[in-house]
Coordinates of C-alpha atoms and ligand atoms in Angstrom, one line a residue:
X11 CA 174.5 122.7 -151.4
X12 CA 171.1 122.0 -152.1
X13 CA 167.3 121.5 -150.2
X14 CA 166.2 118.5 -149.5
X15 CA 162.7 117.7 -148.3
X16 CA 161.8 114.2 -146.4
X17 CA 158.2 113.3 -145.4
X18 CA 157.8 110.8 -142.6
X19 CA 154.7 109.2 -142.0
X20 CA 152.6 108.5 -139.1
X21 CA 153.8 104.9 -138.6
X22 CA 157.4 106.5 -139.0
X23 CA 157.1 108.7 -136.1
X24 CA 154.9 106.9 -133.7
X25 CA 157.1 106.3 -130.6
X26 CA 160.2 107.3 -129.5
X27 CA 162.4 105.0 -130.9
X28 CA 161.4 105.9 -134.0
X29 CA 161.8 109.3 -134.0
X30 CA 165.1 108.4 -133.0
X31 CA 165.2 107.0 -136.4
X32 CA 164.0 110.0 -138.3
X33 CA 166.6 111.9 -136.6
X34 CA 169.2 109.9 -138.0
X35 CA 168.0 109.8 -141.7
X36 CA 168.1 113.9 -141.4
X37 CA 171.5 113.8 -139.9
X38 CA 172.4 111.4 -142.4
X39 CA 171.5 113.8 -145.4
X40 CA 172.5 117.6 -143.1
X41 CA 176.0 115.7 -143.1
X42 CA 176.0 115.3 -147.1
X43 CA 176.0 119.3 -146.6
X44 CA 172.3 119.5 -147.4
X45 CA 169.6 121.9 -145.9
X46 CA 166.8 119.9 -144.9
X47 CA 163.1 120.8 -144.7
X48 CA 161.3 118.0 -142.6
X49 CA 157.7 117.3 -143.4
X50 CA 155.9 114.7 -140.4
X51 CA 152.0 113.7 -139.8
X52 CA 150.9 112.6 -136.9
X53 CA 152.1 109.9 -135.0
X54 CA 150.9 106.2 -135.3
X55 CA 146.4 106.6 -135.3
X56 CA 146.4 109.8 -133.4
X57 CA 144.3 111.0 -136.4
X58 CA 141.8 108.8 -136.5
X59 CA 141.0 108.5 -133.0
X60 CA 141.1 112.7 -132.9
X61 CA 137.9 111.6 -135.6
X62 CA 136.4 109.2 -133.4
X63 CA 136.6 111.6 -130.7
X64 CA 134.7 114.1 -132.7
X65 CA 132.0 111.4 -133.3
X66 CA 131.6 111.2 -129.4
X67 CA 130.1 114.6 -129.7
X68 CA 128.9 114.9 -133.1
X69 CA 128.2 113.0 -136.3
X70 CA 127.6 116.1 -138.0
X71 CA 130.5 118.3 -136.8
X72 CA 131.3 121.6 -138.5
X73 CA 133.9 121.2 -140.8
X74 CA 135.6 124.4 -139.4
X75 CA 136.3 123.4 -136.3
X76 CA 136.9 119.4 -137.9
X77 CA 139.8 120.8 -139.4
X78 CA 141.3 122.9 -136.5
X79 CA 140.9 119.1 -134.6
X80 CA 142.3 116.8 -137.2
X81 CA 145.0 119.2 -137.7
X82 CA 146.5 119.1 -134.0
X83 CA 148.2 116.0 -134.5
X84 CA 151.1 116.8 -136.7
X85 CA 151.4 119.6 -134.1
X86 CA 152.6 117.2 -131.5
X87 CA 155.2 115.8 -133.7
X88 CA 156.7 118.6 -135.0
X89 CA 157.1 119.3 -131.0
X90 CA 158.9 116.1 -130.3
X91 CA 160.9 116.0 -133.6
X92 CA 162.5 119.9 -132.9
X93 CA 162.9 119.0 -129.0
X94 CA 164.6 115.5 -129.9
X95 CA 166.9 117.0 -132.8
X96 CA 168.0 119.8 -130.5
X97 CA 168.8 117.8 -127.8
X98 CA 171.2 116.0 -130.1
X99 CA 172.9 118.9 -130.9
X100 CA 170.8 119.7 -134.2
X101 CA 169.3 123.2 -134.5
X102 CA 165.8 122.5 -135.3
X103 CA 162.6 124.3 -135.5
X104 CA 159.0 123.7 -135.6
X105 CA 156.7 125.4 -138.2
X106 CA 152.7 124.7 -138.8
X107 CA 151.2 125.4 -141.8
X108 CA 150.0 128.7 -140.7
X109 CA 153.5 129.8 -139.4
X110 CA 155.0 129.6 -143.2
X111 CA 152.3 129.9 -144.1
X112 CA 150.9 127.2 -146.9
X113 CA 147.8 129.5 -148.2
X114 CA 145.1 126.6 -149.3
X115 CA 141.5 127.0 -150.5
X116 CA 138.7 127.2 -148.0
X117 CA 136.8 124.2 -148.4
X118 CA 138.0 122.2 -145.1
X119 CA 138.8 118.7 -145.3
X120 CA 139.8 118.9 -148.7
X121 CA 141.5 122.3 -149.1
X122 CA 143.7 122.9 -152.0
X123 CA 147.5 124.2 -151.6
X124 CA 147.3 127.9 -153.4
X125 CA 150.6 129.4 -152.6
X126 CA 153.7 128.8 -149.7
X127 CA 155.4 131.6 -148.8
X128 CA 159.4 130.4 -148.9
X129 CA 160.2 133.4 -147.0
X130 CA 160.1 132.1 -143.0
X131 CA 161.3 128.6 -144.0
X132 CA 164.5 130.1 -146.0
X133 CA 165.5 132.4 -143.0
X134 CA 165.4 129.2 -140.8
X135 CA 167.3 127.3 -143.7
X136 CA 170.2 129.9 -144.1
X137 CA 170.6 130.5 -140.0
X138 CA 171.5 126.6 -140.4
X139 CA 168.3 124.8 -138.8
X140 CA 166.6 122.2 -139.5
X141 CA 162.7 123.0 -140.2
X142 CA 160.5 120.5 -139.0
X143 CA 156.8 121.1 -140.9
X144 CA 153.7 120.1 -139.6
X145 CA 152.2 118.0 -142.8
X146 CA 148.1 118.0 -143.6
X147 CA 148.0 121.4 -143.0
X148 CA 147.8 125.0 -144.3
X149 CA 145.5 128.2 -143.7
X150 CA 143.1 130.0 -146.0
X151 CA 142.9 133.5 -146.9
X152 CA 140.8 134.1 -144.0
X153 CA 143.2 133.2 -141.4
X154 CA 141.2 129.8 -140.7
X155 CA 143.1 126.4 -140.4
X156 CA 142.4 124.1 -143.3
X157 CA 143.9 120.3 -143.7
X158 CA 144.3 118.5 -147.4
X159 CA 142.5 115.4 -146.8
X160 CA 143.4 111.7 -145.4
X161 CA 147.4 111.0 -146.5
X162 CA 147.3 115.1 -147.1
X163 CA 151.3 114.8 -145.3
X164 CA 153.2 113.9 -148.7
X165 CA 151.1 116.5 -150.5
X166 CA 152.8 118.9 -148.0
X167 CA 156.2 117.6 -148.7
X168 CA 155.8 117.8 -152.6
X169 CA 154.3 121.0 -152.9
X170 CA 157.0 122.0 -150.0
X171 CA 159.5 120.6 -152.6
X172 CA 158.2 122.5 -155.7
X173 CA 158.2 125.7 -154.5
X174 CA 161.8 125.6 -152.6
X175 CA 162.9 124.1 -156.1
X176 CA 164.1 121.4 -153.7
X177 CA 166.9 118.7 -155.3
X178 CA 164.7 116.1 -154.2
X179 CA 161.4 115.0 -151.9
X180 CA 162.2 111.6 -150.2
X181 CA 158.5 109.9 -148.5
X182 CA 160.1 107.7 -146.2
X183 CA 157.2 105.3 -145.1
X184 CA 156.8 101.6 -143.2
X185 CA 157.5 99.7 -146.5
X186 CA 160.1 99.7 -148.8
X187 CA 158.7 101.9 -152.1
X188 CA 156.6 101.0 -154.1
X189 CA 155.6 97.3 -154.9
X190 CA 153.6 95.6 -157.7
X191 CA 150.5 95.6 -155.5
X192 CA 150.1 96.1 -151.6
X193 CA 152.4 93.8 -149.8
X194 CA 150.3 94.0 -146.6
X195 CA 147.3 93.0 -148.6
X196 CA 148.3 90.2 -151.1
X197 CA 151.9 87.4 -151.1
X198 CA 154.6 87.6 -153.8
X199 CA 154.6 91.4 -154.4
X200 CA 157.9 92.8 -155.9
X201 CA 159.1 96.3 -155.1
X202 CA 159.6 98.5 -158.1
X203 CA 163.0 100.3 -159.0
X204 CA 160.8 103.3 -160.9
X205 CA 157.7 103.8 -161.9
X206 CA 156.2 107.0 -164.3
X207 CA 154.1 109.6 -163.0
X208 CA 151.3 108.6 -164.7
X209 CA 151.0 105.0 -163.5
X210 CA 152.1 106.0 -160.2
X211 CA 148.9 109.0 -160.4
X212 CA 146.2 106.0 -161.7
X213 CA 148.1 103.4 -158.6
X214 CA 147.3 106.3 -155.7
X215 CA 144.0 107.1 -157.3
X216 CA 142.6 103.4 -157.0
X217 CA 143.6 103.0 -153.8
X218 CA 147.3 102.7 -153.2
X219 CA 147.6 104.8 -149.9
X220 CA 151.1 104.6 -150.5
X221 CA 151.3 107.9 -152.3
X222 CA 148.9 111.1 -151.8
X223 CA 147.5 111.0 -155.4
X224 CA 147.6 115.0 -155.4
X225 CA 151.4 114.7 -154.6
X226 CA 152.2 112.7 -157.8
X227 CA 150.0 115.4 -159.5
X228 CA 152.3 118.4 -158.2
X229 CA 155.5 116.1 -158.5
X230 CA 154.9 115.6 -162.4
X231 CA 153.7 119.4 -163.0
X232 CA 157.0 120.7 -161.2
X233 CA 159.2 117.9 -162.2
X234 CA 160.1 117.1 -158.5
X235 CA 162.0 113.7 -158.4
X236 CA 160.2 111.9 -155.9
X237 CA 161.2 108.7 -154.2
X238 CA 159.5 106.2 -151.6
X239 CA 161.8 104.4 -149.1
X240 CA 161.8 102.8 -145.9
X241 CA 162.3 104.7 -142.4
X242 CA 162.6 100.9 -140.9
X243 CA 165.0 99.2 -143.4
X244 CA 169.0 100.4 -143.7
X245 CA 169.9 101.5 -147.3
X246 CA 166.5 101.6 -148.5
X247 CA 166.6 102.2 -152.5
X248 CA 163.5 102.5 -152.6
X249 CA 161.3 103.5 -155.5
X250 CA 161.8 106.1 -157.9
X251 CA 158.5 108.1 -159.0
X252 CA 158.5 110.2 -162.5
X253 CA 161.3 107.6 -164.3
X254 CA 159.7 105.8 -167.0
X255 CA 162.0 103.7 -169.7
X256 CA 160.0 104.1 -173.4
X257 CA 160.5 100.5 -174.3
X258 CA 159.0 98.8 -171.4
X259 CA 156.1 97.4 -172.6
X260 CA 155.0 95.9 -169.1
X261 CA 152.4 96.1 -166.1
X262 CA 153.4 97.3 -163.1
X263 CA 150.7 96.9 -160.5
X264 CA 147.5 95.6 -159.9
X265 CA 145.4 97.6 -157.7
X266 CA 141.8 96.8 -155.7
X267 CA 138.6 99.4 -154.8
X268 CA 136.3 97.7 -152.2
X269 CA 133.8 100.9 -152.4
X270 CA 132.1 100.5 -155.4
X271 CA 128.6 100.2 -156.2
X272 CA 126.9 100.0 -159.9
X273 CA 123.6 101.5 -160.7
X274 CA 121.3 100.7 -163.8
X275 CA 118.5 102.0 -165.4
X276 CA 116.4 100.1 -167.2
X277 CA 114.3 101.4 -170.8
X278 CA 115.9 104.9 -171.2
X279 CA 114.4 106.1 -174.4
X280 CA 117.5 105.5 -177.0
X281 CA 117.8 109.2 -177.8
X282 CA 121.4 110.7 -177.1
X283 CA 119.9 113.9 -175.5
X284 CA 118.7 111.2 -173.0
X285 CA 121.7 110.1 -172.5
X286 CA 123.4 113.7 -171.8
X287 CA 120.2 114.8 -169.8
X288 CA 121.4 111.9 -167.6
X289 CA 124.9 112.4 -167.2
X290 CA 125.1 116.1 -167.0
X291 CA 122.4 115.7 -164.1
X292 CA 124.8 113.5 -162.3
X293 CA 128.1 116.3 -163.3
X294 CA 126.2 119.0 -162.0
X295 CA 126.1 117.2 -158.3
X296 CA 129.8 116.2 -158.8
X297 CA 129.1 113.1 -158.7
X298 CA 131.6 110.9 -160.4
X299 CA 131.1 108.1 -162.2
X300 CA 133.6 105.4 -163.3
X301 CA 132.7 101.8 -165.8
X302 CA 130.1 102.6 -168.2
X303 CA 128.1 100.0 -169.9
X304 CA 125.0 100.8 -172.5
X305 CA 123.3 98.3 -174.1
X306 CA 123.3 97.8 -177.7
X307 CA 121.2 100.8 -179.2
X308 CA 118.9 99.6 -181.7
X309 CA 115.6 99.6 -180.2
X310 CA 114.1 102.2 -179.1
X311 CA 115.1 102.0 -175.7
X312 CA 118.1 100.9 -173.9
X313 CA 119.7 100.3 -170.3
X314 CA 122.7 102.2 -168.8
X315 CA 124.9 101.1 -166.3
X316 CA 127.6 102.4 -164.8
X317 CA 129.6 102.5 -161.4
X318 CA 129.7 105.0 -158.1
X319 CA 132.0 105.1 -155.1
X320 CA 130.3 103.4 -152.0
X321 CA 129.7 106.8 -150.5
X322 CA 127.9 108.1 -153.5
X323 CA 125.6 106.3 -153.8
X324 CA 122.6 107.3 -151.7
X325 CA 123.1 110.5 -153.4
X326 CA 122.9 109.0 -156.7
X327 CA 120.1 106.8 -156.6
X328 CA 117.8 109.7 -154.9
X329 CA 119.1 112.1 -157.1
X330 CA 117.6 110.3 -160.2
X331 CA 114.7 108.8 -158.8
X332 CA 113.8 112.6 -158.1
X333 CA 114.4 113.0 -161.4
X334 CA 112.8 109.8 -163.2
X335 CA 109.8 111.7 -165.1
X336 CA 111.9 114.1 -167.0
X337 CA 114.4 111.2 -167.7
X338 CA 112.0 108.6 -168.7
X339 CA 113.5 105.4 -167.7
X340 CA 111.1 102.5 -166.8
X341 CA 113.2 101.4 -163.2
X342 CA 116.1 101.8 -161.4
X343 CA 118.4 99.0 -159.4
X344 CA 121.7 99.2 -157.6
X345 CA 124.2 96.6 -156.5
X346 CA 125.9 97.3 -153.3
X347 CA 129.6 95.1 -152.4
X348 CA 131.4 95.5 -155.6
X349 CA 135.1 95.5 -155.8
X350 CA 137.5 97.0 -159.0
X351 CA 140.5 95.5 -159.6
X352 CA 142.6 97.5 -162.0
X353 CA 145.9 96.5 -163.9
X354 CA 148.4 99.7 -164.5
X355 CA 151.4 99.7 -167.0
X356 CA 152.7 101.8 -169.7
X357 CA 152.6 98.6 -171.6
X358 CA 148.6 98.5 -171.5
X359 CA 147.5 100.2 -174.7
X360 CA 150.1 98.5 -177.4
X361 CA 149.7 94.8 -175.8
X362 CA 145.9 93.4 -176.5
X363 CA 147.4 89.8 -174.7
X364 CA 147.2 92.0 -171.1
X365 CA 143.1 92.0 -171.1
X366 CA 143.7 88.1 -172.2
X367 CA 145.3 87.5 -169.4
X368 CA 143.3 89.3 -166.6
X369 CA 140.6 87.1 -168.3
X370 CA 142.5 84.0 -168.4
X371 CA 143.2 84.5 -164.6
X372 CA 139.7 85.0 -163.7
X373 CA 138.4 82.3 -165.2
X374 CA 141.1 80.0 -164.3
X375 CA 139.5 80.8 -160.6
X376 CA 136.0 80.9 -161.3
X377 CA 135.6 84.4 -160.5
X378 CA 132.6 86.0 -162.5
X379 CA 133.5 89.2 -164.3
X380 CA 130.4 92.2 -164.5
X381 CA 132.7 95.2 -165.9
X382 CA 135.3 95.2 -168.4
X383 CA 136.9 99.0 -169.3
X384 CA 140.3 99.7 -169.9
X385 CA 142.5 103.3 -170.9
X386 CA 145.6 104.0 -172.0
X387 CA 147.7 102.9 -169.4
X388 CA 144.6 100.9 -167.1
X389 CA 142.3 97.8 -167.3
X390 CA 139.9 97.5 -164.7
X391 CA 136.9 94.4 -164.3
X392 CA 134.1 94.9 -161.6
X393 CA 133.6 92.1 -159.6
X394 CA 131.8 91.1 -156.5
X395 CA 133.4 91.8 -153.5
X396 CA 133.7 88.9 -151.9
X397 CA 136.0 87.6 -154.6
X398 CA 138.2 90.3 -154.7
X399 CA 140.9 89.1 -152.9
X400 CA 141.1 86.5 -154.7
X401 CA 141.0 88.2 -158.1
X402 CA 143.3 90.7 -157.3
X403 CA 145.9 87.6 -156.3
X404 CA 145.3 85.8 -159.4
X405 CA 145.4 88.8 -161.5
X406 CA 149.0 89.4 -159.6
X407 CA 150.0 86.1 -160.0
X408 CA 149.7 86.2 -163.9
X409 CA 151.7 88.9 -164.3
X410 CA 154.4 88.6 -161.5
X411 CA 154.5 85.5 -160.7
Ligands
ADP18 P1 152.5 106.7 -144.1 O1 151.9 106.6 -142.7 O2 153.9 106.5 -144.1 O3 152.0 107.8 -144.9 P2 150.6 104.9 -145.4 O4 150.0 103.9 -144.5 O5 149.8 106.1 -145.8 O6 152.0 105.3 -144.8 O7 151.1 104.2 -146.7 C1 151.9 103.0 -146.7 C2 151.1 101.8 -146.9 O8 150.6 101.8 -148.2 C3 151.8 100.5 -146.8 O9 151.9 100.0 -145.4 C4 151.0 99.5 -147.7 O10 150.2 98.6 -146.9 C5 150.1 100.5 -148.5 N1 150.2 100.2 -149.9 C6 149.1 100.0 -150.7 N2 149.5 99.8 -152.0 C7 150.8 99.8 -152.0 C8 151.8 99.6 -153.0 N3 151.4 99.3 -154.3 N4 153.1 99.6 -152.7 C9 153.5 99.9 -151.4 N5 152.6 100.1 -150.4 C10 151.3 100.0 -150.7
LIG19 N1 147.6 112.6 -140.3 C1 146.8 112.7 -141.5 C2 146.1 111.4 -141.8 O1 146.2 110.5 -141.0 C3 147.7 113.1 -142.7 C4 148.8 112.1 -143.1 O2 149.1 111.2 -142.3 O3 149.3 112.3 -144.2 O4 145.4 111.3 -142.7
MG20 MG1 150.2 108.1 -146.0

């Protein structure tokens, strides 16, 4: 008899009736003679309009007490999930984070999981309840409530499932596993059997809300076998995360980020220190930066650009404008409404035709191309925004179609 952990999102457990579902997909797995540690978030928006209630007040709020609102959602569910599963007969009880508790760093909003104590949640486990856990939250050191960040819940469930050295952690979501590219955003996507850690790491990082990115992280480190189902469809298979078979030489996904803005300076003297003054300036604000493009180096000055996300950019551009004199760059521009569209698959790095192809599509449309990088397992082009719809379609339709 093993642990199982499920995660169910906030679309999963936003009325009644569909608690009514989650209680039957734990019932479903207590009668395979499995303890079962429940993860939830908060039902349907309640998070975001417990933000835009915080807005009402403040733009500025302290992120202290941000977290100690945010966090109240899950609260409620846990509530319901316990009170429903009881009332069917089901022992069931309630934990939040700081009732385990799941010790995180301190910097709210973002907070890192440090250590779960097992202790509480076993006790529950082995007096035969069901433990229903409040996901996107822990506590820090200090006693103060922390949350993980936006889609923090299945970070919850794997970490829940690493430490409890659980058999499994099953997301069950409002779409079948994991598909080729968002089905709510493009036609013709194709669910995936199994997809590697790796992909599936680079697929949540871009943008693929599917996933928590930090839960494929923990889920690879601790081996987890993580899957993605459906909450809404009956014998969901689902998608298996962390399976990767050596010979396929394919893509898997492409993948759009609406956010991204590209800065370049003109007539940096073509000296590598330069070059290093400028990108260590930008690592020591943390700012990250993505596609870089330098111009060929054989005059004596040059032009750099390179890409930030949409929210990084003010920072950026009056971070080196500040700095332009000890630089010594001649001017500075930024584009705003850029989109990347990345292609993912093991495949990538042994098969030059998969650039080809992304090209092939692009031009086929008409869709001007500004960025080109690509990595082991990723190809990404920067285009304008306004195509990237479009591109990301016709990028999918090459492949999939
Ligand atoms: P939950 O509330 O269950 O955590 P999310 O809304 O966070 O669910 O994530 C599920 C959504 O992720 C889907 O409704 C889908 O629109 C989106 N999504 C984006 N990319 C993909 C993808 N490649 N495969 C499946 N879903 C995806
Ligand atoms: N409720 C949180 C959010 O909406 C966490 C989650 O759903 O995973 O971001
Ligand atoms: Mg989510």
């Amino acid at each position: 008899m093993g642990i199982v952990v499920q995660k169910f999102g906030g679309s999963s457990v936003a009325t009644v009736e569909s608690l009514k579902l989650v209680a039957g997909h734990i019932i479903d797995e207590i009668k395979l003679g499995n303890k079962v540690v429940v993860v939830v978030s908060a039902q349907g928006k309640t998070t975001d309009k417990l933000i835009s209630e915080e807005k009402e007040i403040t733009e500025n709020a302290n992120l202290r007490e941000h977290d100690v609102l945010v966090s109240v959602g899950e609260q409620i569910t846990i509530a319901k999930l316990s009170m429903l599963l009881n009332d069917m007969n089901y022992k069931a009880i309630s934990l939040t984070g700081w009732q385990i508790p799941i010790i995180t760093s301190s910097n709210y909003s973002d907070s890192r999981i440090r250590y779960i104590n097992n202790d509480t949640i076993l006790e529950y486990l082995n007096s035969n309840n069901i433990v229903i856990v409040a996901g996107f939250q822990g506590v820090d050191e200090n006693g103060n409530i922390t949350t993980l960040g936006r889609g923090g819940s299945d970070t919850t469930a794997v970490a829940l499932a690493a430490s409890l050295n659980a058999d499994k952690c099953d997301i069950y979501t409002d779409v079948d596993g994991v598909f080729t590219s968002d089905p709510r955003a493009i036609g013709d996507t194709k669910k995936l059997d199994y997809i590697s850690y790796n992909e599936m790491i680079e697929f949540a990082t871009l943008g693929a809300k599917v996933l928590h990115n930090r839960c494929v992280e923990i889920a690879k480190k601790f081996h987890v076998p993580l899957y993605v189902k459906s909450t809404f469809k009956e014998e969901s298979e689902g998608t298996l995360v962390g399976k990767t078979n050596i010979e396929d030489l394919t893509v898997n996904g492409v993948i759009k980020d609406d956010y991204i803005s590209r800065i370049t300076i003109f007539g940096l003297e073509n000296d590598v220190n330069k070059t290093y003054e400028l990108f260590k300036l930008l690592a020591q604000s943390s700012i990250n930066i993505d596609l870089i493009v330098q111009s060929f180096g054989e005059d004596t000055i040059k032009d750099i650009s390179f890409t930030v996300r949409m929210n990084d950019l003010y920072k950026t551009t009056k971070l080196l404008e500040k700095n332009k004199e000890k630089l010594g760059y001649n001017k500075l521009v930024h584009t705003e409404n850029l989109s990347k569209v990345s292609v993912i698959g093991v495949g990538i790095a042994n098969n030059p035709i998969v650039a080809a192809q992304i090209l092939e599509a692009l031009s086929e449309k008409n869709i001007n191309m500004h960025m080109i990088n690509s990595s082991e397992i990723k190809i990404s082009v920067l285009v304008d925004i306004h195509n990237s719809s479009a591109a990301m379609q016709a990028i999918h339709d090459k492949f999939f179609k």
